[in-house]
């Protein structure tokens, strides 16, 4: 399939909604927890078992983004969005069959394996195209799309819960809910498939802005051989791990911090705190990523990692003495977490150009998968060990918060080490390549 | 908006309608999600 080239008069403002239709759909993955309790009671599963489809889905997201990135670059965004639509929707349909026949392995296979491929291909599908359409504001463009991934859970969480309430939480009710999800997401994502276009190679999306193919260009294969790629890998991994440090334990953390004060936090208030963190995560994706277009990518990551470490330090030192301070610091950390995700494609574009930025982004997402394992592991292990040591209240979290500060400092240093890519990694410009060929012909002659 | 020569011009009324439709398509569900989130987040101050 050749990439769909925009006809004359095509507006670039049609591309962000195309990207959003995919990201808002696949962001449903973060609302999987809604299905856990009904599945556990209907099929007699443990908590660990009911988490399997989500975990496999995230693993498949990382793998398909890493290994499918080059295919996405070659075949274009419409192909990628079609694959994402087919995999994500049919994943739900297979899961519906699994629920209806009470074959849990089918739910794991459908939602986790097949749907997970849809997650990975869908996640990277619009990145390269958006950057090409918005060379003047790549941070804002990718911020819009990646904000959609956060927004997807906000939509799916209440929607799925209402559906399960209407259809019932028995196997047939769950099957029907999966079926409706699969069909609805297929229709919703089709807008992206129909609307997405790549700019013409000779076009300039803004009259005074840069051309989509100006500047340094590095292939995905070559990019992973550069220290810059691995510095950004560390930056993303550390930033995400630090965010997960708060996300993973948000509700118990705020409850424990203020348990011994005059104003303890209730269960419903803690749920409100978690919701507010989701809002900060989403707002950070579009807000900070757009800001990076103005102040530069390196500076914005200095902010994420440096100020993020400072926020963690404030929580460690004064968090239990002031509820507003604790909440504000946590919100800032979560906004940086979202911002880190959304700004990384534009950072990659600055370093490696637009040539295969989607594929490079796909490979970099392995940092996310690593952080997804590392973050919860550190936080839960430390919390358990502190509890065993007899600590309580805010004392339970002191060590894990200090570890998070350390990780952010490592990320900060990695960001400082990022330099422009050495010219030996650049792909030759067409003219240079032609000259090289001429020289080679002359020499052989 | 792009033309082959690389210059920009305002979108035609037909394209404007398509842009509006596309943004509503994604904007309405997102607004629903944000509304539900705000409802829940207020529990922090009222709960």
mmCIF file with all atom_site columns, C-alpha atoms in Angstrom, chain A residues 8-11 13-14 16-17 21 24 133 154-155 158-159 162 187-188 191 195 202-205 207 266 268-269 272 275-276 279, chain B residues 1-8 11 15 18-19 21-23 25-27 29-30 32-34 36-37 40-45 47:
data_model
loop_
_atom_site.group_PDB
_atom_site.id
_atom_site.type_symbol
_atom_site.label_atom_id
_atom_site.label_alt_id
_atom_site.label_comp_id
_atom_site.label_asym_id
_atom_site.label_entity_id
_atom_site.label_seq_id
_atom_site.pdbx_PDB_ins_code
_atom_site.Cartn_x
_atom_site.Cartn_y
_atom_site.Cartn_z
_atom_site.occupancy
_atom_site.B_iso_or_equiv
_atom_site.pdbx_formal_charge
_atom_site.auth_seq_id
_atom_site.auth_comp_id
_atom_site.auth_asym_id
_atom_site.auth_atom_id
_atom_site.pdbx_PDB_model_num
ATOM 1  C CA . UNK A 1 8   ? -4.394  20.049 -3.523 1.00 0.00 ? 8   UNK A CA 1
ATOM 2  C CA . UNK A 1 9   ? -6.258  22.077 -0.908 1.00 0.00 ? 9   UNK A CA 1
ATOM 3  C CA . UNK A 1 10  ? -6.039  19.441 1.834  1.00 0.00 ? 10  UNK A CA 1
ATOM 4  C CA . UNK A 1 11  ? -5.897  21.054 5.279  1.00 0.00 ? 11  UNK A CA 1
ATOM 5  C CA . UNK A 1 13  ? -5.863  20.462 10.517 1.00 0.00 ? 13  UNK A CA 1
ATOM 6  C CA . UNK A 1 14  ? -7.584  17.275 9.333  1.00 0.00 ? 14  UNK A CA 1
ATOM 7  C CA . UNK A 1 16  ? -4.801  15.714 14.233 1.00 0.00 ? 16  UNK A CA 1
ATOM 8  C CA . UNK A 1 17  ? -8.416  14.442 14.450 1.00 0.00 ? 17  UNK A CA 1
ATOM 9  C CA . UNK A 1 21  ? -9.524  8.897  16.483 1.00 0.00 ? 21  UNK A CA 1
ATOM 10 C CA . UNK A 1 24  ? -8.549  7.934  21.831 1.00 0.00 ? 24  UNK A CA 1
ATOM 11 C CA . UNK A 1 133 ? 2.534   18.246 8.505  1.00 0.00 ? 133 UNK A CA 1
ATOM 12 C CA . UNK A 1 154 ? -11.119 8.790  30.497 1.00 0.00 ? 154 UNK A CA 1
ATOM 13 C CA . UNK A 1 155 ? -13.766 7.964  27.902 1.00 0.00 ? 155 UNK A CA 1
ATOM 14 C CA . UNK A 1 158 ? -17.134 5.396  32.642 1.00 0.00 ? 158 UNK A CA 1
ATOM 15 C CA . UNK A 1 159 ? -18.468 4.114  29.314 1.00 0.00 ? 159 UNK A CA 1
ATOM 16 C CA . UNK A 1 162 ? -22.058 1.824  32.400 1.00 0.00 ? 162 UNK A CA 1
ATOM 17 C CA . UNK A 1 187 ? -16.343 2.710  13.365 1.00 0.00 ? 187 UNK A CA 1
ATOM 18 C CA . UNK A 1 188 ? -14.618 5.389  15.441 1.00 0.00 ? 188 UNK A CA 1
ATOM 19 C CA . UNK A 1 191 ? -12.279 8.271  10.546 1.00 0.00 ? 191 UNK A CA 1
ATOM 20 C CA . UNK A 1 195 ? -8.788  11.175 6.701  1.00 0.00 ? 195 UNK A CA 1
ATOM 21 C CA . UNK A 1 202 ? 7.398   19.273 -2.553 1.00 0.00 ? 202 UNK A CA 1
ATOM 22 C CA . UNK A 1 203 ? 4.939   20.967 -0.214 1.00 0.00 ? 203 UNK A CA 1
ATOM 23 C CA . UNK A 1 204 ? 5.545   23.472 2.551  1.00 0.00 ? 204 UNK A CA 1
ATOM 24 C CA . UNK A 1 205 ? 2.692   23.193 5.096  1.00 0.00 ? 205 UNK A CA 1
ATOM 25 C CA . UNK A 1 207 ? 4.141   29.703 4.011  1.00 0.00 ? 207 UNK A CA 1
ATOM 26 C CA . UNK A 1 266 ? -11.261 9.661  52.808 1.00 0.00 ? 266 UNK A CA 1
ATOM 27 C CA . UNK A 1 268 ? -13.631 8.968  47.867 1.00 0.00 ? 268 UNK A CA 1
ATOM 28 C CA . UNK A 1 269 ? -11.293 11.972 48.219 1.00 0.00 ? 269 UNK A CA 1
ATOM 29 C CA . UNK A 1 272 ? -10.727 12.245 43.378 1.00 0.00 ? 272 UNK A CA 1
ATOM 30 C CA . UNK A 1 275 ? -8.709  11.476 38.834 1.00 0.00 ? 275 UNK A CA 1
ATOM 31 C CA . UNK A 1 276 ? -6.984  14.834 39.219 1.00 0.00 ? 276 UNK A CA 1
ATOM 32 C CA . UNK A 1 279 ? -6.152  15.277 34.282 1.00 0.00 ? 279 UNK A CA 1
ATOM 33 C CA . UNK B 2 1   ? -3.512  24.116 3.919  1.00 0.00 ? 1   UNK B CA 1
ATOM 34 C CA . UNK B 2 2   ? -1.138  23.040 1.207  1.00 0.00 ? 2   UNK B CA 1
ATOM 35 C CA . UNK B 2 3   ? -0.871  23.476 -2.504 1.00 0.00 ? 3   UNK B CA 1
ATOM 36 C CA . UNK B 2 4   ? 1.608   21.761 -4.795 1.00 0.00 ? 4   UNK B CA 1
ATOM 37 C CA . UNK B 2 5   ? 3.652   24.909 -5.095 1.00 0.00 ? 5   UNK B CA 1
ATOM 38 C CA . UNK B 2 6   ? 3.958   25.000 -1.357 1.00 0.00 ? 6   UNK B CA 1
ATOM 39 C CA . UNK B 2 7   ? 1.887   28.096 -0.643 1.00 0.00 ? 7   UNK B CA 1
ATOM 40 C CA . UNK B 2 8   ? -1.003  28.334 1.821  1.00 0.00 ? 8   UNK B CA 1
ATOM 41 C CA . UNK B 2 11  ? -9.740  26.197 3.414  1.00 0.00 ? 11  UNK B CA 1
ATOM 42 C CA . UNK B 2 15  ? -13.216 21.538 3.700  1.00 0.00 ? 15  UNK B CA 1
ATOM 43 C CA . UNK B 2 18  ? -15.093 18.431 7.044  1.00 0.00 ? 18  UNK B CA 1
ATOM 44 C CA . UNK B 2 19  ? -12.656 19.927 9.555  1.00 0.00 ? 19  UNK B CA 1
ATOM 45 C CA . UNK B 2 21  ? -17.045 17.307 11.541 1.00 0.00 ? 21  UNK B CA 1
ATOM 46 C CA . UNK B 2 22  ? -13.699 15.617 12.187 1.00 0.00 ? 22  UNK B CA 1
ATOM 47 C CA . UNK B 2 23  ? -13.003 17.669 15.308 1.00 0.00 ? 23  UNK B CA 1
ATOM 48 C CA . UNK B 2 25  ? -16.108 13.346 15.994 1.00 0.00 ? 25  UNK B CA 1
ATOM 49 C CA . UNK B 2 26  ? -13.188 13.210 18.410 1.00 0.00 ? 26  UNK B CA 1
ATOM 50 C CA . UNK B 2 27  ? -14.092 16.228 20.554 1.00 0.00 ? 27  UNK B CA 1
ATOM 51 C CA . UNK B 2 29  ? -16.323 11.741 23.294 1.00 0.00 ? 29  UNK B CA 1
ATOM 52 C CA . UNK B 2 30  ? -13.298 13.496 24.772 1.00 0.00 ? 30  UNK B CA 1
ATOM 53 C CA . UNK B 2 32  ? -17.647 13.356 27.852 1.00 0.00 ? 32  UNK B CA 1
ATOM 54 C CA . UNK B 2 33  ? -14.508 11.772 29.325 1.00 0.00 ? 33  UNK B CA 1
ATOM 55 C CA . UNK B 2 34  ? -13.267 15.080 30.724 1.00 0.00 ? 34  UNK B CA 1
ATOM 56 C CA . UNK B 2 36  ? -16.752 12.434 33.993 1.00 0.00 ? 36  UNK B CA 1
ATOM 57 C CA . UNK B 2 37  ? -13.201 13.073 35.204 1.00 0.00 ? 37  UNK B CA 1
ATOM 58 C CA . UNK B 2 40  ? -14.771 12.445 40.041 1.00 0.00 ? 40  UNK B CA 1
ATOM 59 C CA . UNK B 2 41  ? -11.953 14.893 40.766 1.00 0.00 ? 41  UNK B CA 1
ATOM 60 C CA . UNK B 2 42  ? -14.256 17.190 42.747 1.00 0.00 ? 42  UNK B CA 1
ATOM 61 C CA . UNK B 2 43  ? -14.540 14.382 45.322 1.00 0.00 ? 43  UNK B CA 1
ATOM 62 C CA . UNK B 2 44  ? -11.056 15.388 46.472 1.00 0.00 ? 44  UNK B CA 1
ATOM 63 C CA . UNK B 2 45  ? -12.479 18.660 47.746 1.00 0.00 ? 45  UNK B CA 1
ATOM 64 C CA . UNK B 2 47  ? -15.261 13.854 49.886 1.00 0.00 ? 47  UNK B CA 1
#
